[in-house]
Amino acid sequence: MAETANIGEIAAKLSKDIFKHFLWETHPKTDDNFECTNEKHVGEGGKPKATHPGDVVFLYRDPYLGKTVYLHTDLKSYAEDSITSTRLRGAFKSLCMTIDCARGSDSWRAKYSIDESEAHEVRGLLFVHNHDNGYDKPFYEAIDKVDLQALPVAPGTQLHYLGPMDIQRLYSVANDIIRLKGEGELPQTYTFYYPDLVISRRQGDVWSQPATVETLTSPYIIIKHVATDEQSAGYVIYYNAPASSPEEFEYFLDSLSRFQMLESGERILLRVTHPDAPNDLKSIFRTAQKKYVKAWGFDPAREEILGKIQIERITSVTSTYNPGDMGWRE
């Protein structure tokens, strides 16, 4: 039983170590239940639920929505052979009921210090970590077997999930941010970049914007930063796609142009995160640069801008949190 508790602490420790670098806040109230107010919510054996669990609540201000997003998070730390569609279905079902109650619960708002006049959303996040680092199957295949359509998702409810590979990637990105700070490539203060879109417009101050949960699972995560003693102001972009073809990078370069980042004259550092990115990554990117310049009529100014983009792959880092270490208390 004690070892199980220690394993559970791994997910809590890991999630905080990751998300703080993406500028999420963590509510100090953790590992607490709140009252269930829906008599239709039943648990194992068909018994009505008295309470719903709460591992941790993360929060951030969404720059497009202009409101605070509260992510009521279910932290799971499973061994390799425990990550099954059956277990995931149970976790999703529990989270569905939890968020259904939390969205309209006075008890939940009081527990997590929510001002009713504040513009906010309550969502669910399932965080599935593999603590023995042996899970190498596609997590989404297990998700596909869950039949999400059959889950008791209340209208207007949003649920997000991060699997072992997502967590591995985000942990590596968080460690890369630490390294870039240490080398003077990135200042201590930075922001995640959100361009104005056709339908959505960014709201609030451009600085100190967090990475939304949607951003964390998008093809690229863009950090904007001021100048440091070693580097001029610019962007650090974590590229999460396979990076396997020039056409893929051509689309990426066109996105940077649409975001008006190529015209800024600021440094762009591209950091490839995909573990299976090809060995000739830089050659593929160079081919994309040449093809993109050709599409622009060999514009020398644009060629110079593209030629200054630096591309590197990040070092993949595996978390080494140990259940035995978690048992130590100071």
PDB file of N, CA and C in Angstrom, residues 122-169:
ATOM      1  N   VAL A 122     -14.120  25.271 -16.482  1.00  0.00           N
ATOM      2  CA  VAL A 122     -13.612  24.111 -15.750  1.00  0.00           C
ATOM      3  C   VAL A 122     -13.557  22.943 -16.728  1.00  0.00           C
ATOM      4  N   ARG A 123     -12.389  22.366 -16.880  1.00  0.00           N
ATOM      5  CA  ARG A 123     -12.199  21.234 -17.787  1.00  0.00           C
ATOM      6  C   ARG A 123     -11.515  20.085 -17.047  1.00  0.00           C
ATOM      7  N   GLY A 124     -11.513  18.934 -17.681  1.00  0.00           N
ATOM      8  CA  GLY A 124     -10.839  17.786 -17.107  1.00  0.00           C
ATOM      9  C   GLY A 124      -9.562  17.462 -17.855  1.00  0.00           C
ATOM     10  N   LEU A 125      -8.569  16.967 -17.126  1.00  0.00           N
ATOM     11  CA  LEU A 125      -7.312  16.526 -17.736  1.00  0.00           C
ATOM     12  C   LEU A 125      -6.930  15.176 -17.146  1.00  0.00           C
ATOM     13  N   LEU A 126      -6.779  14.184 -18.020  1.00  0.00           N
ATOM     14  CA  LEU A 126      -6.288  12.866 -17.605  1.00  0.00           C
ATOM     15  C   LEU A 126      -4.813  12.784 -17.968  1.00  0.00           C
ATOM     16  N   PHE A 127      -3.976  12.625 -16.954  1.00  0.00           N
ATOM     17  CA  PHE A 127      -2.512  12.611 -17.083  1.00  0.00           C
ATOM     18  C   PHE A 127      -2.050  11.181 -16.807  1.00  0.00           C
ATOM     19  N   VAL A 128      -1.643  10.471 -17.862  1.00  0.00           N
ATOM     20  CA  VAL A 128      -1.295   9.053 -17.733  1.00  0.00           C
ATOM     21  C   VAL A 128       0.203   8.869 -17.912  1.00  0.00           C
ATOM     22  N   HIS A 129       0.891   8.647 -16.812  1.00  0.00           N
ATOM     23  CA  HIS A 129       2.345   8.465 -16.825  1.00  0.00           C
ATOM     24  C   HIS A 129       2.688   6.986 -16.672  1.00  0.00           C
ATOM     25  N   ASN A 130       3.729   6.548 -17.359  1.00  0.00           N
ATOM     26  CA  ASN A 130       4.233   5.181 -17.247  1.00  0.00           C
ATOM     27  C   ASN A 130       5.488   5.209 -16.377  1.00  0.00           C
ATOM     28  N   HIS A 131       5.354   4.785 -15.111  1.00  0.00           N
ATOM     29  CA  HIS A 131       6.449   5.004 -14.168  1.00  0.00           C
ATOM     30  C   HIS A 131       7.619   4.040 -14.348  1.00  0.00           C
ATOM     31  N   ASP A 132       7.427   2.918 -15.058  1.00  0.00           N
ATOM     32  CA  ASP A 132       8.563   2.019 -15.265  1.00  0.00           C
ATOM     33  C   ASP A 132       9.198   2.198 -16.642  1.00  0.00           C
ATOM     34  N   ASN A 133       8.712   3.189 -17.398  1.00  0.00           N
ATOM     35  CA  ASN A 133       9.291   3.563 -18.704  1.00  0.00           C
ATOM     36  C   ASN A 133       9.372   2.392 -19.683  1.00  0.00           C
ATOM     37  N   GLY A 134       8.424   1.452 -19.577  1.00  0.00           N
ATOM     38  CA  GLY A 134       8.445   0.305 -20.465  1.00  0.00           C
ATOM     39  C   GLY A 134       7.361   0.322 -21.525  1.00  0.00           C
ATOM     40  N   TYR A 135       6.530   1.365 -21.497  1.00  0.00           N
ATOM     41  CA  TYR A 135       5.394   1.408 -22.424  1.00  0.00           C
ATOM     42  C   TYR A 135       5.834   2.035 -23.744  1.00  0.00           C
ATOM     43  N   ASP A 136       5.875   1.223 -24.797  1.00  0.00           N
ATOM     44  CA  ASP A 136       6.313   1.726 -26.093  1.00  0.00           C
ATOM     45  C   ASP A 136       5.249   1.548 -27.171  1.00  0.00           C
ATOM     46  N   LYS A 137       4.012   1.248 -26.753  1.00  0.00           N
ATOM     47  CA  LYS A 137       2.926   1.090 -27.716  1.00  0.00           C
ATOM     48  C   LYS A 137       2.300   2.451 -28.021  1.00  0.00           C
ATOM     49  N   PRO A 138       1.660   2.584 -29.171  1.00  0.00           N
ATOM     50  CA  PRO A 138       0.942   3.834 -29.458  1.00  0.00           C
ATOM     51  C   PRO A 138      -0.224   4.013 -28.481  1.00  0.00           C
ATOM     52  N   PHE A 139      -0.127   5.024 -27.635  1.00  0.00           N
ATOM     53  CA  PHE A 139      -1.152   5.263 -26.613  1.00  0.00           C
ATOM     54  C   PHE A 139      -2.521   5.467 -27.250  1.00  0.00           C
ATOM     55  N   TYR A 140      -2.523   6.083 -28.435  1.00  0.00           N
ATOM     56  CA  TYR A 140      -3.798   6.410 -29.061  1.00  0.00           C
ATOM     57  C   TYR A 140      -4.526   5.167 -29.561  1.00  0.00           C
ATOM     58  N   GLU A 141      -3.817   4.060 -29.730  1.00  0.00           N
ATOM     59  CA  GLU A 141      -4.510   2.811 -30.069  1.00  0.00           C
ATOM     60  C   GLU A 141      -5.345   2.337 -28.886  1.00  0.00           C
ATOM     61  N   ALA A 142      -4.817   2.496 -27.687  1.00  0.00           N
ATOM     62  CA  ALA A 142      -5.586   2.149 -26.491  1.00  0.00           C
ATOM     63  C   ALA A 142      -6.760   3.104 -26.318  1.00  0.00           C
ATOM     64  N   ILE A 143      -6.539   4.385 -26.627  1.00  0.00           N
ATOM     65  CA  ILE A 143      -7.617   5.366 -26.542  1.00  0.00           C
ATOM     66  C   ILE A 143      -8.728   5.030 -27.532  1.00  0.00           C
ATOM     67  N   ASP A 144      -8.362   4.631 -28.747  1.00  0.00           N
ATOM     68  CA  ASP A 144      -9.354   4.316 -29.780  1.00  0.00           C
ATOM     69  C   ASP A 144     -10.281   3.176 -29.362  1.00  0.00           C
ATOM     70  N   LYS A 145      -9.793   2.295 -28.499  1.00  0.00           N
ATOM     71  CA  LYS A 145     -10.602   1.161 -28.059  1.00  0.00           C
ATOM     72  C   LYS A 145     -11.554   1.524 -26.914  1.00  0.00           C
ATOM     73  N   VAL A 146     -11.432   2.736 -26.404  1.00  0.00           N
ATOM     74  CA  VAL A 146     -12.247   3.140 -25.264  1.00  0.00           C
ATOM     75  C   VAL A 146     -13.687   3.426 -25.668  1.00  0.00           C
ATOM     76  N   ASP A 147     -13.928   3.831 -26.925  1.00  0.00           N
ATOM     77  CA  ASP A 147     -15.249   4.263 -27.400  1.00  0.00           C
ATOM     78  C   ASP A 147     -15.681   5.507 -26.634  1.00  0.00           C
ATOM     79  N   LEU A 148     -15.011   6.608 -26.940  1.00  0.00           N
ATOM     80  CA  LEU A 148     -15.268   7.869 -26.248  1.00  0.00           C
ATOM     81  C   LEU A 148     -16.706   8.329 -26.399  1.00  0.00           C
ATOM     82  N   GLN A 149     -17.353   7.952 -27.522  1.00  0.00           N
ATOM     83  CA  GLN A 149     -18.735   8.365 -27.745  1.00  0.00           C
ATOM     84  C   GLN A 149     -19.683   7.798 -26.695  1.00  0.00           C
ATOM     85  N   ALA A 150     -19.293   6.676 -26.070  1.00  0.00           N
ATOM     86  CA  ALA A 150     -20.174   6.029 -25.087  1.00  0.00           C
ATOM     87  C   ALA A 150     -19.974   6.577 -23.677  1.00  0.00           C
ATOM     88  N   LEU A 151     -19.016   7.473 -23.487  1.00  0.00           N
ATOM     89  CA  LEU A 151     -18.759   8.018 -22.152  1.00  0.00           C
ATOM     90  C   LEU A 151     -19.844   9.023 -21.764  1.00  0.00           C
ATOM     91  N   PRO A 152     -20.117   9.159 -20.471  1.00  0.00           N
ATOM     92  CA  PRO A 152     -21.165  10.090 -20.003  1.00  0.00           C
ATOM     93  C   PRO A 152     -20.664  11.540 -19.962  1.00  0.00           C
ATOM     94  N   VAL A 153     -20.340  12.078 -21.135  1.00  0.00           N
ATOM     95  CA  VAL A 153     -19.827  13.449 -21.213  1.00  0.00           C
ATOM     96  C   VAL A 153     -21.005  14.417 -21.246  1.00  0.00           C
ATOM     97  N   ALA A 154     -21.113  15.281 -20.252  1.00  0.00           N
ATOM     98  CA  ALA A 154     -22.210  16.246 -20.197  1.00  0.00           C
ATOM     99  C   ALA A 154     -22.019  17.305 -21.282  1.00  0.00           C
ATOM    100  N   PRO A 155     -23.119  17.857 -21.816  1.00  0.00           N
ATOM    101  CA  PRO A 155     -23.016  18.906 -22.851  1.00  0.00           C
ATOM    102  C   PRO A 155     -22.133  20.066 -22.385  1.00  0.00           C
ATOM    103  N   GLY A 156     -21.249  20.513 -23.257  1.00  0.00           N
ATOM    104  CA  GLY A 156     -20.368  21.636 -22.940  1.00  0.00           C
ATOM    105  C   GLY A 156     -19.122  21.274 -22.181  1.00  0.00           C
ATOM    106  N   THR A 157     -18.967  19.998 -21.831  1.00  0.00           N
ATOM    107  CA  THR A 157     -17.795  19.555 -21.073  1.00  0.00           C
ATOM    108  C   THR A 157     -16.612  19.311 -22.004  1.00  0.00           C
ATOM    109  N   GLN A 158     -15.433  19.749 -21.586  1.00  0.00           N
ATOM    110  CA  GLN A 158     -14.211  19.483 -22.345  1.00  0.00           C
ATOM    111  C   GLN A 158     -13.258  18.643 -21.496  1.00  0.00           C
ATOM    112  N   LEU A 159     -12.766  17.564 -22.103  1.00  0.00           N
ATOM    113  CA  LEU A 159     -11.778  16.713 -21.451  1.00  0.00           C
ATOM    114  C   LEU A 159     -10.524  16.666 -22.316  1.00  0.00           C
ATOM    115  N   HIS A 160      -9.370  16.696 -21.688  1.00  0.00           N
ATOM    116  CA  HIS A 160      -8.087  16.574 -22.373  1.00  0.00           C
ATOM    117  C   HIS A 160      -7.334  15.393 -21.772  1.00  0.00           C
ATOM    118  N   TYR A 161      -6.408  14.847 -22.536  1.00  0.00           N
ATOM    119  CA  TYR A 161      -5.582  13.771 -21.984  1.00  0.00           C
ATOM    120  C   TYR A 161      -4.170  13.850 -22.539  1.00  0.00           C
ATOM    121  N   LEU A 162      -3.239  13.423 -21.718  1.00  0.00           N
ATOM    122  CA  LEU A 162      -1.826  13.323 -22.096  1.00  0.00           C
ATOM    123  C   LEU A 162      -1.374  11.910 -21.753  1.00  0.00           C
ATOM    124  N   GLY A 163      -0.831  11.215 -22.760  1.00  0.00           N
ATOM    125  CA  GLY A 163      -0.344   9.861 -22.551  1.00  0.00           C
ATOM    126  C   GLY A 163       1.156   9.829 -22.284  1.00  0.00           C
ATOM    127  N   PRO A 164       1.724   8.643 -22.098  1.00  0.00           N
ATOM    128  CA  PRO A 164       3.144   8.510 -21.764  1.00  0.00           C
ATOM    129  C   PRO A 164       4.086   9.194 -22.752  1.00  0.00           C
ATOM    130  N   MET A 165       3.816   9.090 -24.069  1.00  0.00           N
ATOM    131  CA  MET A 165       4.700   9.719 -25.045  1.00  0.00           C
ATOM    132  C   MET A 165       4.586  11.249 -25.009  1.00  0.00           C
ATOM    133  N   ASP A 166       3.360  11.756 -24.786  1.00  0.00           N
ATOM    134  CA  ASP A 166       3.171  13.202 -24.641  1.00  0.00           C
ATOM    135  C   ASP A 166       3.975  13.713 -23.446  1.00  0.00           C
ATOM    136  N   ILE A 167       3.874  12.977 -22.336  1.00  0.00           N
ATOM    137  CA  ILE A 167       4.547  13.397 -21.112  1.00  0.00           C
ATOM    138  C   ILE A 167       6.063  13.335 -21.278  1.00  0.00           C
ATOM    139  N   GLN A 168       6.546  12.278 -21.940  1.00  0.00           N
ATOM    140  CA  GLN A 168       7.977  12.163 -22.230  1.00  0.00           C
ATOM    141  C   GLN A 168       8.467  13.360 -23.036  1.00  0.00           C
ATOM    142  N   ARG A 169       7.708  13.722 -24.077  1.00  0.00           N
ATOM    143  CA  ARG A 169       8.088  14.852 -24.941  1.00  0.00           C
ATOM    144  C   ARG A 169       8.076  16.165 -24.159  1.00  0.00           C
TER     145      ARG A 169
END
